[in-house]
């Protein structure tokens, strides 16, 4: 119930391409779905988040797509850049549950 | 920018010693998490506080770990006695319920 399953574990994308990372959850009580970006030696940093009342949220090159019926959400990075190379974590949370993280996806954007 | 401050940034200690990690949450945040990050396990929740009260510490080995919030400006995580398998990066995060949580820079613990 508390798990968030994230895929793929690692991803290599050409510069300018689209990076897609997927997550699935079980607990329908979750009401907040953030994505975090982590660079080596740093703490995770909030990138973008969505609530289940909308199906998509876009901030710059980053878009979250949310499918409530399938209990899935995904991060799309458009026009991927080498500076986007990092580890990305999806997470889920509600007022009564802790912030639960996926296992992470290591993204490498190559020129 | 408001930030979560963790001290120390690095700690090397001998097996059996007590380790105390400290976290200063962002002023006004009512929720504090402690996570441990390793390559194998990813981000594991250790403890979770709301308004300084512990809500969930089921992920924490109770025989050696303890977490407290003596006041709203300080959260502590103690390990006594420490073991080599405790070597990891420990993160504190603070925020408001169901809003963005801000992570500190972490404490990298090495137990030899």
Short mmCIF file of C-alpha atoms in Angstrom, two decimals:
data_model
loop_
_atom_site.label_atom_id
_atom_site.label_comp_id
_atom_site.label_asym_id
_atom_site.label_seq_id
_atom_site.Cartn_x
_atom_site.Cartn_y
_atom_site.Cartn_z
CA UNK A 1 0.00 0.00 0.00
CA UNK A 2 2.81 2.37 0.81
CA UNK A 3 5.01 1.56 -2.15
CA UNK A 4 5.70 3.69 -5.16
CA UNK A 5 7.19 1.76 -8.08
CA UNK A 6 9.43 3.69 -10.43
CA UNK A 7 10.87 2.76 -13.81
CA UNK A 8 13.28 2.64 -15.51
CA UNK A 9 16.24 2.39 -13.10
CA UNK A 10 18.44 4.16 -15.58
CA UNK A 11 17.91 6.08 -18.78
CA UNK A 12 20.19 7.40 -21.48
CA UNK A 13 18.80 10.09 -23.76
CA UNK A 14 20.33 12.09 -26.56
CA UNK A 15 20.55 15.84 -26.11
CA UNK A 16 17.34 17.40 -27.38
CA UNK A 17 15.35 14.21 -26.84
CA UNK A 18 12.48 13.47 -24.48
CA UNK A 19 13.12 11.73 -21.18
CA UNK A 20 10.20 9.79 -19.71
CA UNK A 21 10.11 8.30 -16.22
CA UNK A 22 7.11 6.39 -14.92
CA UNK A 23 5.70 5.71 -11.46
CA UNK A 24 2.82 3.69 -10.11
CA UNK A 25 1.20 3.69 -6.69
CA UNK A 26 -1.37 1.65 -4.80
CA UNK A 27 -2.64 3.84 -1.98
CA UNK A 28 -5.62 5.83 -3.26
CA UNK A 29 -5.35 8.12 -0.23
CA UNK A 30 -2.26 9.76 -1.71
CA UNK A 31 -3.11 13.31 -2.73
CA UNK A 32 0.22 14.88 -3.57
CA UNK A 33 2.73 13.58 -6.11
CA UNK A 34 6.08 15.38 -6.31
CA UNK A 35 9.15 14.71 -8.38
CA UNK A 36 12.58 15.36 -6.93
CA UNK A 37 15.87 15.87 -8.72
CA UNK A 38 19.13 14.95 -7.04
CA UNK A 39 22.67 15.77 -8.14
CA UNK A 40 25.67 13.90 -6.69
CA UNK A 41 26.55 15.11 -3.21
CA UNK A 42 23.36 17.13 -2.87
CA UNK A 43 20.00 16.59 -1.24
CA UNK A 44 16.91 15.93 -3.37
CA UNK A 45 15.33 19.13 -4.65
CA UNK A 46 11.66 19.53 -5.47
CA UNK A 47 11.25 19.78 -9.23
CA UNK A 48 7.52 19.75 -9.88
CA UNK A 49 4.43 18.33 -8.19
CA UNK A 50 0.82 17.51 -9.03
CA UNK A 51 -2.42 16.81 -7.22
CA UNK A 52 -4.94 14.22 -8.45
CA UNK A 53 -7.55 16.77 -9.50
CA UNK A 54 -5.58 17.60 -12.65
CA UNK A 55 -4.23 15.30 -15.36
CA UNK A 56 -1.22 17.34 -16.38
CA UNK A 57 1.07 20.03 -15.06
CA UNK A 58 3.79 21.75 -17.01
CA UNK A 59 6.65 23.91 -15.79
CA UNK A 60 9.09 24.89 -18.47
CA UNK A 61 10.54 21.73 -20.01
CA UNK A 62 9.14 19.52 -17.26
CA UNK A 63 5.66 17.99 -17.43
CA UNK A 64 3.86 15.61 -15.09
CA UNK A 65 1.13 13.46 -16.58
CA UNK A 66 -1.26 11.93 -14.07
CA UNK A 67 -3.70 9.03 -14.64
CA UNK A 68 -5.84 8.65 -11.56
CA UNK A 69 -7.77 5.58 -12.75
CA UNK A 70 -4.56 3.71 -13.57
CA UNK A 71 -2.81 5.03 -10.45
CA UNK A 72 0.16 6.09 -12.52
CA UNK A 73 2.06 9.30 -13.10
CA UNK A 74 5.03 10.18 -15.21
CA UNK A 75 7.65 12.87 -15.69
CA UNK A 76 8.49 14.09 -19.17
CA UNK A 77 11.57 16.20 -19.76
CA UNK A 78 11.40 17.88 -23.15
CA UNK A 79 14.51 18.98 -25.03
CA UNK A 80 16.70 17.13 -22.53
CA UNK A 81 20.04 18.78 -21.79
CA UNK A 82 23.31 17.45 -20.34
CA UNK A 83 22.61 19.60 -17.25
CA UNK A 84 19.50 17.48 -16.64
CA UNK A 85 21.72 14.47 -15.93
CA UNK A 86 20.80 13.55 -12.37
CA UNK A 87 18.78 11.04 -10.38
CA UNK A 88 15.04 11.59 -10.38
CA UNK A 89 12.70 10.36 -7.68
CA UNK A 90 8.94 10.23 -7.78
CA UNK A 91 7.09 10.34 -4.48
CA UNK A 92 3.59 10.24 -3.04
CA UNK A 93 2.07 11.63 0.11
CA UNK A 94 -1.10 12.44 1.95
CA UNK A 95 -1.86 14.19 5.20
CA UNK A 96 -1.88 10.85 7.00
CA UNK A 97 1.06 9.17 5.34
CA UNK A 98 4.74 10.00 5.12
CA UNK A 99 6.39 11.03 1.86
CA UNK A 100 7.08 7.72 0.12
CA UNK A 101 9.73 7.60 -2.61
CA UNK A 102 10.31 5.47 -5.65
CA UNK A 103 13.75 3.85 -6.05
CA UNK A 104 14.97 6.54 -8.41
CA UNK A 105 15.98 6.82 -12.07
CA UNK A 106 19.49 7.78 -13.07
CA UNK A 107 19.24 9.93 -16.18
CA UNK A 108 22.18 10.56 -18.44
CA UNK A 109 21.79 13.04 -21.28
CA UNK A 110 24.52 12.64 -23.86
CA UNK A 111 25.52 15.13 -26.52
CA UNK B 1 16.21 31.38 0.23
CA UNK B 2 15.06 29.49 3.33
CA UNK B 3 16.92 26.25 3.80
CA UNK B 4 17.06 23.17 5.99
CA UNK B 5 20.38 23.09 7.82
CA UNK B 6 21.99 19.80 8.75
CA UNK B 7 25.07 19.30 10.87
CA UNK B 8 27.59 17.84 10.62
CA UNK B 9 28.00 17.46 6.86
CA UNK B 10 30.40 14.57 7.30
CA UNK B 11 31.05 12.25 10.21
CA UNK B 12 33.52 9.42 10.52
CA UNK B 13 33.25 7.41 13.70
CA UNK B 14 34.31 4.09 15.12
CA UNK B 15 31.91 1.24 15.55
CA UNK B 16 30.20 1.40 18.94
CA UNK B 17 30.36 5.17 19.26
CA UNK B 18 27.32 7.41 19.63
CA UNK B 19 26.45 9.60 16.67
CA UNK B 20 24.15 12.62 16.83
CA UNK B 21 22.91 14.35 13.71
CA UNK B 22 21.10 17.66 13.88
CA UNK B 23 18.59 19.39 11.66
CA UNK B 24 17.22 22.92 11.73
CA UNK B 25 13.93 22.92 9.82
CA UNK B 26 12.66 25.94 7.96
CA UNK B 27 10.81 28.29 10.27
CA UNK B 28 7.07 27.72 10.08
CA UNK B 29 7.25 24.19 8.68
CA UNK B 30 5.19 21.78 10.76
CA UNK B 31 6.39 18.48 9.27
CA UNK B 32 9.88 17.01 9.54
CA UNK B 33 11.20 13.79 8.00
CA UNK B 34 14.42 11.87 8.50
CA UNK B 35 15.55 9.69 5.59
CA UNK B 36 18.53 7.47 5.05
CA UNK B 37 19.94 7.06 1.54
CA UNK B 38 22.07 4.17 0.35
CA UNK B 39 22.81 2.87 -3.12
CA UNK B 40 21.04 -0.41 -2.40
CA UNK B 41 17.92 0.83 -0.60
CA UNK B 42 17.39 4.29 -2.00
CA UNK B 43 15.60 6.77 0.27
CA UNK B 44 14.30 5.02 3.39
CA UNK B 45 12.03 6.80 5.83
CA UNK B 46 13.35 6.66 9.38
CA UNK B 47 11.10 9.07 11.26
CA UNK B 48 8.32 11.57 10.66
CA UNK B 49 7.17 14.40 12.92
CA UNK B 50 4.16 16.70 12.70
CA UNK B 51 4.05 19.69 15.06
CA UNK B 52 6.99 18.06 16.89
CA UNK B 53 5.02 14.89 17.67
CA UNK B 54 6.35 11.62 16.22
CA UNK B 55 3.92 10.12 13.71
CA UNK B 56 5.86 7.25 12.23
CA UNK B 57 9.21 5.78 13.20
CA UNK B 58 8.49 2.25 12.03
CA UNK B 59 11.41 2.37 9.62
CA UNK B 60 13.91 3.02 12.36
CA UNK B 61 15.82 0.27 14.20
CA UNK B 62 14.51 1.05 17.68
CA UNK B 63 17.27 -0.68 19.56
CA UNK B 64 19.90 1.76 18.38
CA UNK B 65 18.21 4.72 16.71
CA UNK B 66 16.21 7.51 18.30
CA UNK B 67 14.71 10.67 16.87
CA UNK B 68 13.44 13.69 18.74
CA UNK B 69 12.28 17.26 18.26
CA UNK B 70 13.13 19.05 21.50
CA UNK B 71 11.77 22.27 20.00
CA UNK B 72 10.45 23.58 16.69
CA UNK B 73 13.91 24.68 15.55
CA UNK B 74 15.76 21.43 16.15
CA UNK B 75 15.36 17.79 15.18
CA UNK B 76 17.92 15.20 16.22
CA UNK B 77 18.72 11.67 15.09
CA UNK B 78 20.92 9.56 17.36
CA UNK B 79 22.56 6.23 16.77
CA UNK B 80 23.93 4.38 19.78
CA UNK B 81 25.88 2.21 19.32
CA UNK B 82 26.80 2.82 15.70
CA UNK B 83 27.61 -0.06 13.34
CA UNK B 84 29.32 -0.18 9.93
CA UNK B 85 25.97 -0.96 8.26
CA UNK B 86 24.72 2.46 9.42
CA UNK B 87 27.09 4.11 6.94
CA UNK B 88 24.88 6.16 4.64
CA UNK B 89 23.76 9.69 3.91
CA UNK B 90 21.10 10.90 6.32
CA UNK B 91 18.71 13.59 5.14
CA UNK B 92 16.32 15.80 7.01
CA UNK B 93 13.41 17.44 5.17
CA UNK B 94 10.80 19.91 6.33
CA UNK B 95 7.60 21.32 4.91
CA UNK B 96 3.89 21.82 5.31
CA UNK B 97 1.48 18.91 4.92
CA UNK B 98 0.92 18.00 1.28
CA UNK B 99 3.06 20.80 0.00
CA UNK B 100 6.66 20.80 -1.17
CA UNK B 101 9.20 19.45 1.24
CA UNK B 102 12.69 20.94 1.35
CA UNK B 103 15.66 18.67 1.96
CA UNK B 104 18.87 19.56 3.71
CA UNK B 105 22.27 18.77 2.24
CA UNK B 106 22.59 15.65 4.31
CA UNK B 107 25.05 14.14 6.78
CA UNK B 108 27.39 11.58 5.26
CA UNK B 109 28.10 9.05 8.00
CA UNK B 110 30.92 6.56 7.82
CA UNK B 111 31.24 3.99 10.60
CA UNK B 112 34.56 2.13 10.59
#
